[in-house]
mmCIF file of N, CA, C and O in Angstrom:
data_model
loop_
_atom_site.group_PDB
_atom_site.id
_atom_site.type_symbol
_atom_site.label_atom_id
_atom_site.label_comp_id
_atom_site.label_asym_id
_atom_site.label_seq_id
_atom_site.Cartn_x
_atom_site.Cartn_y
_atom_site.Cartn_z
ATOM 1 N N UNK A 2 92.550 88.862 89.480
ATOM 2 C CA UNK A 2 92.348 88.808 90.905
ATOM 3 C C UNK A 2 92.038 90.212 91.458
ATOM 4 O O UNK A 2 91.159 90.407 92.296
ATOM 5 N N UNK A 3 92.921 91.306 90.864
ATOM 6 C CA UNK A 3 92.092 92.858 91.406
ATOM 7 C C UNK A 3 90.947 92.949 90.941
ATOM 8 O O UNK A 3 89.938 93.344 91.525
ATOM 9 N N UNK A 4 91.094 92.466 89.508
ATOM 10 C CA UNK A 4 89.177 92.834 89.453
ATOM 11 C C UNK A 4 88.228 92.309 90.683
ATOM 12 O O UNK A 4 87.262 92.626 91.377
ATOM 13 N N UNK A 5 88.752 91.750 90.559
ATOM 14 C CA UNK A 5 87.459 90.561 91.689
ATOM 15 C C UNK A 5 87.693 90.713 93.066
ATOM 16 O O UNK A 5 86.837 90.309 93.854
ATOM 17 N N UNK A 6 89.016 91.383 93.583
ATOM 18 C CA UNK A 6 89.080 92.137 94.436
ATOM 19 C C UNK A 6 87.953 93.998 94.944
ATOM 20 O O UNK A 6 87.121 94.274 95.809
ATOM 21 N N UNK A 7 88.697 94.856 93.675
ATOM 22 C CA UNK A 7 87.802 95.968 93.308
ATOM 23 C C UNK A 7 85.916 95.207 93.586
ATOM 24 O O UNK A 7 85.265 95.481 94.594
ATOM 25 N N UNK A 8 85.423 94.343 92.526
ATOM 26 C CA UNK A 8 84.023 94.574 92.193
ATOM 27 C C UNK A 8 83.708 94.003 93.985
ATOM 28 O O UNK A 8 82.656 94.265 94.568
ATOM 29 N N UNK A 9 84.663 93.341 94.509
ATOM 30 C CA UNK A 9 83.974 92.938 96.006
ATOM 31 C C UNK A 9 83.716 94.232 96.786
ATOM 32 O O UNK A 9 82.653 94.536 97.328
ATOM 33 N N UNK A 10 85.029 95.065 96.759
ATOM 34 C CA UNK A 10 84.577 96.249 97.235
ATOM 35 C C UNK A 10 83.689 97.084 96.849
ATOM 36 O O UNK A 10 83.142 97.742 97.734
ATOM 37 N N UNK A 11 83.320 97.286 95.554
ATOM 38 C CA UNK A 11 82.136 97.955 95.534
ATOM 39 C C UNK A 11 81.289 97.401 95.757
ATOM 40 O O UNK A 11 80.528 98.274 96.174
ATOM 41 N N UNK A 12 80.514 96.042 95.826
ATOM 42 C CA UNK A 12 79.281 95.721 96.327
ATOM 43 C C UNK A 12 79.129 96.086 97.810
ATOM 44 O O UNK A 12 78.105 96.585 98.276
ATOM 45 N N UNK A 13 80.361 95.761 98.592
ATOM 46 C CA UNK A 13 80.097 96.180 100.103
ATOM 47 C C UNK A 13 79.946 97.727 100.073
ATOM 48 O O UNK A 13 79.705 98.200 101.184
ATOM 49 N N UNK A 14 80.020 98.502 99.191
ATOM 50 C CA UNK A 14 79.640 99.863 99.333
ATOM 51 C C UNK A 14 78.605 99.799 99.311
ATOM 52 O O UNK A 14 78.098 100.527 100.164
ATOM 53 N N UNK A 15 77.770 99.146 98.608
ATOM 54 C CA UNK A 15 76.459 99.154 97.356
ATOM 55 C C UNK A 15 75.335 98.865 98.444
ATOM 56 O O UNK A 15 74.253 99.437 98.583
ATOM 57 N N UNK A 16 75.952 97.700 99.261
ATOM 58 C CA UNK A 16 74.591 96.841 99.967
ATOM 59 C C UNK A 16 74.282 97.485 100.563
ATOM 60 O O UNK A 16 73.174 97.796 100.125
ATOM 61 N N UNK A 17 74.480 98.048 101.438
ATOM 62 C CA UNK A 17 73.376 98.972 102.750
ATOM 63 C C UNK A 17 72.583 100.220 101.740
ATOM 64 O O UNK A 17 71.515 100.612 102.210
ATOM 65 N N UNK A 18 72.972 100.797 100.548
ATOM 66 C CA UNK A 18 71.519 101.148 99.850
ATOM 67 C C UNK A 18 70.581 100.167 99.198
ATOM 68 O O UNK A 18 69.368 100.318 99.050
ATOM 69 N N UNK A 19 71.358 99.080 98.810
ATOM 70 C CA UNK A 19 70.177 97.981 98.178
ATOM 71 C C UNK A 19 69.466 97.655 99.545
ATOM 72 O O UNK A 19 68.277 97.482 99.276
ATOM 73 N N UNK A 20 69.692 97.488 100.973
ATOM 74 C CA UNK A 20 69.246 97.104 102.090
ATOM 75 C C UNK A 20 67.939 98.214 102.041
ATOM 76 O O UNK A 20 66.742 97.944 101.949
ATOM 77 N N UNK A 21 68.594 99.553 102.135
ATOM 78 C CA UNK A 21 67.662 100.115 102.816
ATOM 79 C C UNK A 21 66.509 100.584 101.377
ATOM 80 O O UNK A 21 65.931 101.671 101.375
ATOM 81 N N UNK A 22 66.388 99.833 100.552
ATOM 82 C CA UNK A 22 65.281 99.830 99.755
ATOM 83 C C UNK A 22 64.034 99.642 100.195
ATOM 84 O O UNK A 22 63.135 100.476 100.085
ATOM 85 N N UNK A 23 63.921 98.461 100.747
ATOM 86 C CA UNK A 23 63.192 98.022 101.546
ATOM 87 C C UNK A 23 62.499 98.995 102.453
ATOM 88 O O UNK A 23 61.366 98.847 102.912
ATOM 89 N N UNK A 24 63.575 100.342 102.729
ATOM 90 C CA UNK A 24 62.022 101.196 103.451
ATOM 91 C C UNK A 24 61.618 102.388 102.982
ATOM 92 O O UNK A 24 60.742 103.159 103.374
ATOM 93 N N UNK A 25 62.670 102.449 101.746
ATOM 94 C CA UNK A 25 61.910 103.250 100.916
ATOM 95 C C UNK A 25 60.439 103.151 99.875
ATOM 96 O O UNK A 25 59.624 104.020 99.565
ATOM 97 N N UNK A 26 60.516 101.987 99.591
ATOM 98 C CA UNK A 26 59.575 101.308 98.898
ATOM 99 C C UNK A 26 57.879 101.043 99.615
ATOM 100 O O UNK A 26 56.719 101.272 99.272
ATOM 101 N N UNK A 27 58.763 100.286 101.062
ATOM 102 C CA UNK A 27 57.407 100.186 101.896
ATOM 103 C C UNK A 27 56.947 98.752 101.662
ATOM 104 O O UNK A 27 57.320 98.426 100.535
ATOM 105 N N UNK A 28 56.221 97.658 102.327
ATOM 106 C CA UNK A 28 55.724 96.988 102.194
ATOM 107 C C UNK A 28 55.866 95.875 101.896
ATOM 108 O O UNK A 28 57.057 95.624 102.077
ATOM 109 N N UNK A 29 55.016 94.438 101.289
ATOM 110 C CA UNK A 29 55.755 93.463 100.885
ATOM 111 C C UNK A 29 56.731 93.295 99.955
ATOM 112 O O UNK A 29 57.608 92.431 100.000
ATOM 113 N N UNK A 30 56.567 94.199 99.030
ATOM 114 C CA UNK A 30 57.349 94.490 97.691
ATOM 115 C C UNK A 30 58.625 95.120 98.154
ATOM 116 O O UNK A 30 59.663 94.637 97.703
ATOM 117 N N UNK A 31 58.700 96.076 98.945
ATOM 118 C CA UNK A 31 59.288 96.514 99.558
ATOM 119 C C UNK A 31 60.491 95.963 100.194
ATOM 120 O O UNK A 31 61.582 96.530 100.152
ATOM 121 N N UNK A 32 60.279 94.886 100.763
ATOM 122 C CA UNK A 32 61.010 93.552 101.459
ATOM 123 C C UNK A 32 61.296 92.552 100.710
ATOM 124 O O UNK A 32 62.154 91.755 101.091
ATOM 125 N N UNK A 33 60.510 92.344 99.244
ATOM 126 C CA UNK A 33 60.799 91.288 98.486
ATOM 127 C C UNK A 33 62.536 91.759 97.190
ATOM 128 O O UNK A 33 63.502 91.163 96.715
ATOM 129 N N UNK A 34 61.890 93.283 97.187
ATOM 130 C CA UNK A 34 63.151 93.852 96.694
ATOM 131 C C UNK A 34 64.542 93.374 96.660
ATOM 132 O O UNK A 34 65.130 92.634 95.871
ATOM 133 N N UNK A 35 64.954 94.064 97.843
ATOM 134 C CA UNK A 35 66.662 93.604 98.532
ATOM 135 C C UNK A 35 67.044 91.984 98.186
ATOM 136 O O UNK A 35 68.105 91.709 97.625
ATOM 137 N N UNK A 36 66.177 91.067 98.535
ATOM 138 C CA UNK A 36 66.140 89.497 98.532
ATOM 139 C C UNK A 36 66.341 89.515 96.910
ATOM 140 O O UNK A 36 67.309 88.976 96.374
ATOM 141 N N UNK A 37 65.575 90.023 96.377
ATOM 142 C CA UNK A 37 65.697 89.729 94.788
ATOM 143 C C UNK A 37 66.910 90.204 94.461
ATOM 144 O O UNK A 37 67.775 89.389 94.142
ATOM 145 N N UNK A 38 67.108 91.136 94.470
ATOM 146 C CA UNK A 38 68.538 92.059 93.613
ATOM 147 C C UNK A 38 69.595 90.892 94.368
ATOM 148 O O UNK A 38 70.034 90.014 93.625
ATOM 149 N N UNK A 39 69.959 90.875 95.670
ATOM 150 C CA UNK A 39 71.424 90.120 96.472
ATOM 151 C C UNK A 39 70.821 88.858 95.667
ATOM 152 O O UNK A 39 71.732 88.416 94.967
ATOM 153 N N UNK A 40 69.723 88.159 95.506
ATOM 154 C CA UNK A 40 69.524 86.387 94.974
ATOM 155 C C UNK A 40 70.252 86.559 93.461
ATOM 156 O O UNK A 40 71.163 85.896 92.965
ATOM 157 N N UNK A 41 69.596 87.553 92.990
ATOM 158 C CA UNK A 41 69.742 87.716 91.618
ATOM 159 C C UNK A 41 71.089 87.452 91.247
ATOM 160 O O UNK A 41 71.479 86.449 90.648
ATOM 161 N N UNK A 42 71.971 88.681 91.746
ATOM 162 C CA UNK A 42 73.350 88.729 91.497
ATOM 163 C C UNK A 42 73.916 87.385 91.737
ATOM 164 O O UNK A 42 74.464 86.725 90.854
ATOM 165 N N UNK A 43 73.816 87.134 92.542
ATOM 166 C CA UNK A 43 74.299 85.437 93.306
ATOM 167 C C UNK A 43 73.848 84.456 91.658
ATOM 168 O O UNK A 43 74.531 83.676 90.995
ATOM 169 N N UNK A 44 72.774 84.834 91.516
ATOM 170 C CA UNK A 44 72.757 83.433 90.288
ATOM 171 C C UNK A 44 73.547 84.102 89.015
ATOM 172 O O UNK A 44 74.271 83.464 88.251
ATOM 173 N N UNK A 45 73.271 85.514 88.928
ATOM 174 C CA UNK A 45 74.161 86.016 87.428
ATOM 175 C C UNK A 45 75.646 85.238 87.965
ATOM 176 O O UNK A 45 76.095 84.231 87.418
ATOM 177 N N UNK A 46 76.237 85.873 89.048
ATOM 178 C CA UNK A 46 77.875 85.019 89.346
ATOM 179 C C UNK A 46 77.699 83.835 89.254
ATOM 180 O O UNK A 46 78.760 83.331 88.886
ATOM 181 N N UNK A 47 76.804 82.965 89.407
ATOM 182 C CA UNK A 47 76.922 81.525 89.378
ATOM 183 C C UNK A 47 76.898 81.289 87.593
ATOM 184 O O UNK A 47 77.472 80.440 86.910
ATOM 185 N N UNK A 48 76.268 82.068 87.325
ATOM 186 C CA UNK A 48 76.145 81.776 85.518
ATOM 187 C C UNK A 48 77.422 81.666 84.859
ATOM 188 O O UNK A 48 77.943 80.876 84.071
ATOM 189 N N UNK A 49 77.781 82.835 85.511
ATOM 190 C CA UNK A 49 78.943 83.707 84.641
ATOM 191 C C UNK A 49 80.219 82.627 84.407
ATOM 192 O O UNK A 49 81.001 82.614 83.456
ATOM 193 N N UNK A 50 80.185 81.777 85.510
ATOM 194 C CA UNK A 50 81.327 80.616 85.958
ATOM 195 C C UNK A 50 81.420 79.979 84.944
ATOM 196 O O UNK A 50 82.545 79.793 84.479
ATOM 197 N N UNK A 51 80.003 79.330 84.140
ATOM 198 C CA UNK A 51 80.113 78.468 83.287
ATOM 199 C C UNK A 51 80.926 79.229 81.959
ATOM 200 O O UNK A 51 81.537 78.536 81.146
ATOM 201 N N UNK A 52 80.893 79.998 81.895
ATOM 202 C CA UNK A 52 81.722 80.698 80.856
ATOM 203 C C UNK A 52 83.144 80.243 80.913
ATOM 204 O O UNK A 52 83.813 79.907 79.936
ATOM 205 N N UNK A 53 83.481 80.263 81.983
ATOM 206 C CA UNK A 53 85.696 79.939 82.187
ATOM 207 C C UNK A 53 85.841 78.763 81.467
ATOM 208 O O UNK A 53 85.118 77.766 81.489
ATOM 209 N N UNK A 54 86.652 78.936 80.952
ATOM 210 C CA UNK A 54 87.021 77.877 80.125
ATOM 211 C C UNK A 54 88.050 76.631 81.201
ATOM 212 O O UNK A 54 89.002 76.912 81.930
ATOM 213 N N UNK A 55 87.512 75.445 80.981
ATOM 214 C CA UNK A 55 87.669 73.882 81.556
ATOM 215 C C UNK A 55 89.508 74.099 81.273
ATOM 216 O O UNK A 55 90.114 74.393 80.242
ATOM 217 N N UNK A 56 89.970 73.828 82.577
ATOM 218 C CA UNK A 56 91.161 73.518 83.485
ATOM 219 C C UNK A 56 92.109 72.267 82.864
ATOM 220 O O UNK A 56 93.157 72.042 82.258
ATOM 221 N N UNK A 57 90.713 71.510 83.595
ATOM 222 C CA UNK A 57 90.979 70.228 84.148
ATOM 223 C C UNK A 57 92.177 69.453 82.540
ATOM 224 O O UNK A 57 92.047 69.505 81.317
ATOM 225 N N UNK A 58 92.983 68.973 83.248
ATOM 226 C CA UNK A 58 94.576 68.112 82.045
ATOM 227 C C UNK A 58 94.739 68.941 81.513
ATOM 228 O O UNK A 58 94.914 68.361 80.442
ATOM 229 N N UNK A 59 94.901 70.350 81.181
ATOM 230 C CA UNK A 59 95.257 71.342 80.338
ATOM 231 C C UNK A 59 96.693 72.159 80.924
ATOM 232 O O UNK A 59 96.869 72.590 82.063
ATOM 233 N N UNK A 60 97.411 72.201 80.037
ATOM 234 C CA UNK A 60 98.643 72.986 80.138
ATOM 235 C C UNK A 60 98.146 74.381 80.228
ATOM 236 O O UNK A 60 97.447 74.855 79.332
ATOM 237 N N UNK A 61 98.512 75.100 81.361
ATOM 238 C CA UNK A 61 98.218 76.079 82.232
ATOM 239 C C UNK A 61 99.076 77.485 81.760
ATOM 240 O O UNK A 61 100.243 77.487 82.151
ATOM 241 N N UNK A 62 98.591 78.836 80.867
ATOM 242 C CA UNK A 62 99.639 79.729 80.474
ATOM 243 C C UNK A 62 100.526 80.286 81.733
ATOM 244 O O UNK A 62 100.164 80.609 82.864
ATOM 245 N N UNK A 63 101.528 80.281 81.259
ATOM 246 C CA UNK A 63 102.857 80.818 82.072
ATOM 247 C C UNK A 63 103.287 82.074 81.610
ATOM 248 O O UNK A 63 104.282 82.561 82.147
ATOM 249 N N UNK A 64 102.642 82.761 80.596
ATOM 250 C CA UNK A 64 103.138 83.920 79.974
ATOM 251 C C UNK A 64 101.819 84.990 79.558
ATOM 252 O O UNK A 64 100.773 84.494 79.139
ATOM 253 N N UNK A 65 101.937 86.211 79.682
ATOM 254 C CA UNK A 65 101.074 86.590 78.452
ATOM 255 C C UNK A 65 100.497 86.519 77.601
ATOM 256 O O UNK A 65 99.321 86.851 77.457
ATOM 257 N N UNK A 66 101.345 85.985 76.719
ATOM 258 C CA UNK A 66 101.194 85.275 75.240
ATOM 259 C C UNK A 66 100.240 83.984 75.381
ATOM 260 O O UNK A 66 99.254 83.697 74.702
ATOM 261 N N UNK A 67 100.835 83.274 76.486
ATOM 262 C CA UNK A 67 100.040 81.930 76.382
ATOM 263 C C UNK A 67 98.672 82.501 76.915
ATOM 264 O O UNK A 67 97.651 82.018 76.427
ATOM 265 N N UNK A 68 98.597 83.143 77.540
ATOM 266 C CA UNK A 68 97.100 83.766 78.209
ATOM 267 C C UNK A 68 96.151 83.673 76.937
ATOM 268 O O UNK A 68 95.154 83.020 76.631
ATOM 269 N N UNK A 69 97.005 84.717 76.300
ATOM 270 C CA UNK A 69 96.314 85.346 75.061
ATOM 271 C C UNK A 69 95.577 84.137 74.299
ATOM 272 O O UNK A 69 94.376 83.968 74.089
ATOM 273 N N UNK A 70 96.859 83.234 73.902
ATOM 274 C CA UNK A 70 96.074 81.989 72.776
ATOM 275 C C UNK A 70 95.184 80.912 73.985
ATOM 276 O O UNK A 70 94.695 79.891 73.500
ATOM 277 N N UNK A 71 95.086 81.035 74.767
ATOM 278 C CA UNK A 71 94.324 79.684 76.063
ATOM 279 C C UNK A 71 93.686 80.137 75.365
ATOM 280 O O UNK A 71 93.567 81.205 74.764
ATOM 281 N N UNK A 72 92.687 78.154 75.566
ATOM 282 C CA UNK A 72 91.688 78.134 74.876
ATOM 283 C C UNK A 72 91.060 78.047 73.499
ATOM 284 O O UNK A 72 90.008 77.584 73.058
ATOM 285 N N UNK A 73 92.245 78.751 72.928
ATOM 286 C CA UNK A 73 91.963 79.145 71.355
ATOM 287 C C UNK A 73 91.931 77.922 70.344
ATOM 288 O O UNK A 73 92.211 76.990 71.099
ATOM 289 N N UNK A 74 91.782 77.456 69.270
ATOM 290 C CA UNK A 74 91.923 76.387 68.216
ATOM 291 C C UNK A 74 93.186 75.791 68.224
ATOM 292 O O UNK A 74 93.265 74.566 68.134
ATOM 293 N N UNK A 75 94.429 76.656 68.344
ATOM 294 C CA UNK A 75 95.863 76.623 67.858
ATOM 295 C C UNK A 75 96.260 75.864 69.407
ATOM 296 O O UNK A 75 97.258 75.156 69.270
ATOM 297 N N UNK A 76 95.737 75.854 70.760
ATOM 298 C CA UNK A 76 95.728 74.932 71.364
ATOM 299 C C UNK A 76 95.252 73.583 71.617
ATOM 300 O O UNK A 76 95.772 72.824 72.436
ATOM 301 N N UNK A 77 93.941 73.221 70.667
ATOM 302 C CA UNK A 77 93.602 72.018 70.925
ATOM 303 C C UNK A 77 94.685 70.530 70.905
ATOM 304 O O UNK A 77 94.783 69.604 71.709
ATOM 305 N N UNK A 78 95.405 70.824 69.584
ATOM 306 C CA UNK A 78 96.291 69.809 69.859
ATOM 307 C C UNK A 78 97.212 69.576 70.279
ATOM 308 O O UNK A 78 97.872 68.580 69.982
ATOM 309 N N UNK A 79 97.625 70.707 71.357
ATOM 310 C CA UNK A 79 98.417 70.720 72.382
ATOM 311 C C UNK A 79 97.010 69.780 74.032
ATOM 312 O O UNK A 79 97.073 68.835 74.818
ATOM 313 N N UNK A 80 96.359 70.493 73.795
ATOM 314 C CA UNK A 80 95.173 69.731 74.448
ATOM 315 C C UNK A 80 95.040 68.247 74.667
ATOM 316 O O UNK A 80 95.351 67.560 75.639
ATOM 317 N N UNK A 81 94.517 67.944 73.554
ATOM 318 C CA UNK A 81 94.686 66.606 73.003
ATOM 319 C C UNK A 81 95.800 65.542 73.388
ATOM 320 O O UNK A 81 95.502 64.464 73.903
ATOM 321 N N UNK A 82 97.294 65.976 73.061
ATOM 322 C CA UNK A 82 98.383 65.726 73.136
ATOM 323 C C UNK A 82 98.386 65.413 74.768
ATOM 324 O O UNK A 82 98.819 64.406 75.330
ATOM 325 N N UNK A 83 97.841 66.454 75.283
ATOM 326 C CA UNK A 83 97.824 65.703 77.135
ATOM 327 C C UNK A 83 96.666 64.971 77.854
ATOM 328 O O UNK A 83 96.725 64.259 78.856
ATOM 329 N N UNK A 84 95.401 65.383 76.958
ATOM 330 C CA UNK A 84 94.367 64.318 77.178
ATOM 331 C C UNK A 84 95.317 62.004 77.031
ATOM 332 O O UNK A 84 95.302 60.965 77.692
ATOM 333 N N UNK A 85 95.974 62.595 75.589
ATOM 334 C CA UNK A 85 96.426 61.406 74.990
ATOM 335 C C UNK A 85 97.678 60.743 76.561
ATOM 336 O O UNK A 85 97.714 59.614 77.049
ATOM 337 N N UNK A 86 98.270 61.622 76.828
ATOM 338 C CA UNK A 86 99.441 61.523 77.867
ATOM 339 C C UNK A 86 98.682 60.658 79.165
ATOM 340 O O UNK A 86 98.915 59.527 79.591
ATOM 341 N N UNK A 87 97.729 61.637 79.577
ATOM 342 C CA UNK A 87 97.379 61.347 80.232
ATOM 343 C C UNK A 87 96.021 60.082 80.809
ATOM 344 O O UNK A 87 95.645 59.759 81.936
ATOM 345 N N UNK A 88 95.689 59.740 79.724
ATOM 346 C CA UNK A 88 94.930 58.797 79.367
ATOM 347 C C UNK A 88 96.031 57.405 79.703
ATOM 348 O O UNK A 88 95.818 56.623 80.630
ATOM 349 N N UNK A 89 96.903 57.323 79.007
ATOM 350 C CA UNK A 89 98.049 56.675 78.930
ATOM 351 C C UNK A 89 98.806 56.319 80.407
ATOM 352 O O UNK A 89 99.064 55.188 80.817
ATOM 353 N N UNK A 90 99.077 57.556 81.064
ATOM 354 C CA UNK A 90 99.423 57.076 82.167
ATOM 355 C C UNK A 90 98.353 56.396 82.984
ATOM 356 O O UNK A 90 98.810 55.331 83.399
ATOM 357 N N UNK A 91 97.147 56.583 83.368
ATOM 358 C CA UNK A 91 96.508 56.074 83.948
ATOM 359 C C UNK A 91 96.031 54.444 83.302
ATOM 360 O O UNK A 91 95.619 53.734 84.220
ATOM 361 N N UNK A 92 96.017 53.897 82.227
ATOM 362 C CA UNK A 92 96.029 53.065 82.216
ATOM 363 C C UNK A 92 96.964 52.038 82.037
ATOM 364 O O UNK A 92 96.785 50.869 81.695
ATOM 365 N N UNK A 93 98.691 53.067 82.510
ATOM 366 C CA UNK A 93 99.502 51.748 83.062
ATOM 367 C C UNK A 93 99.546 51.497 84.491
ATOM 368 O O UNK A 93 100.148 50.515 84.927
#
C-alpha cells in the first residue's frame, strides 16, 4: 500500500512536465505527446493487474510466511480443499 501510495506521489510530481511537453515540442505531435504517455501508463496499470494472483475462495495470508508461499504449488491443495468446501456448501 506505500508503494502505491509513494509511485502516486511521484506521478503528481511528474505530470505538469509530461503536460508541458506539449509546448516544448510544438505542434500536432506536440499535443499528441502528453495524451500518449498519461493513455499509455493507464493501459501498462491496467495490464499489470492481470498479473495479481486470483482472490476469489482462497484462504487469504495472515502472516509473512503465508505471504511468502501465496500462490505457490504447496498451496494448491489447500486451494482446492476450499474450492471443494465451498462448492459443497452452495449446493446444499
Amino acid at each position: 500500500m506505500g508503494l502505491s501510495s509513494c509511485w502516486a506521489r511521484v506521478g503528481g510530481m511528474i505530470s505538469p512536465f509530461i503536460a508541458d511537453t506539449a509546448g516544448l515540442i510544438g505542434g500536432t505531435t506536440g499535443t499528441a505527446i502528453p495524451l500518449v504517455i498519461f493513455g499509455g501508463s493507464c493501459l501498462v496499470a491496467a495490464g499489470m493487474t492481470l498479473l495479481l494472483p486470483e482472490t476469489l475462495n482462497q484462504h487469504l495470508p495472515e502472516s509473512i510466511e503465508d505471504g511468502k508461499n501465496f500462490g505457490k504449488e504447496s498451496n494448491k491443495k489447500i486451494q482446492e480443499e476450499i474450492i471443494v468446501k465451498t462448492e459443497e456448501t452452495l449446493t446444499q
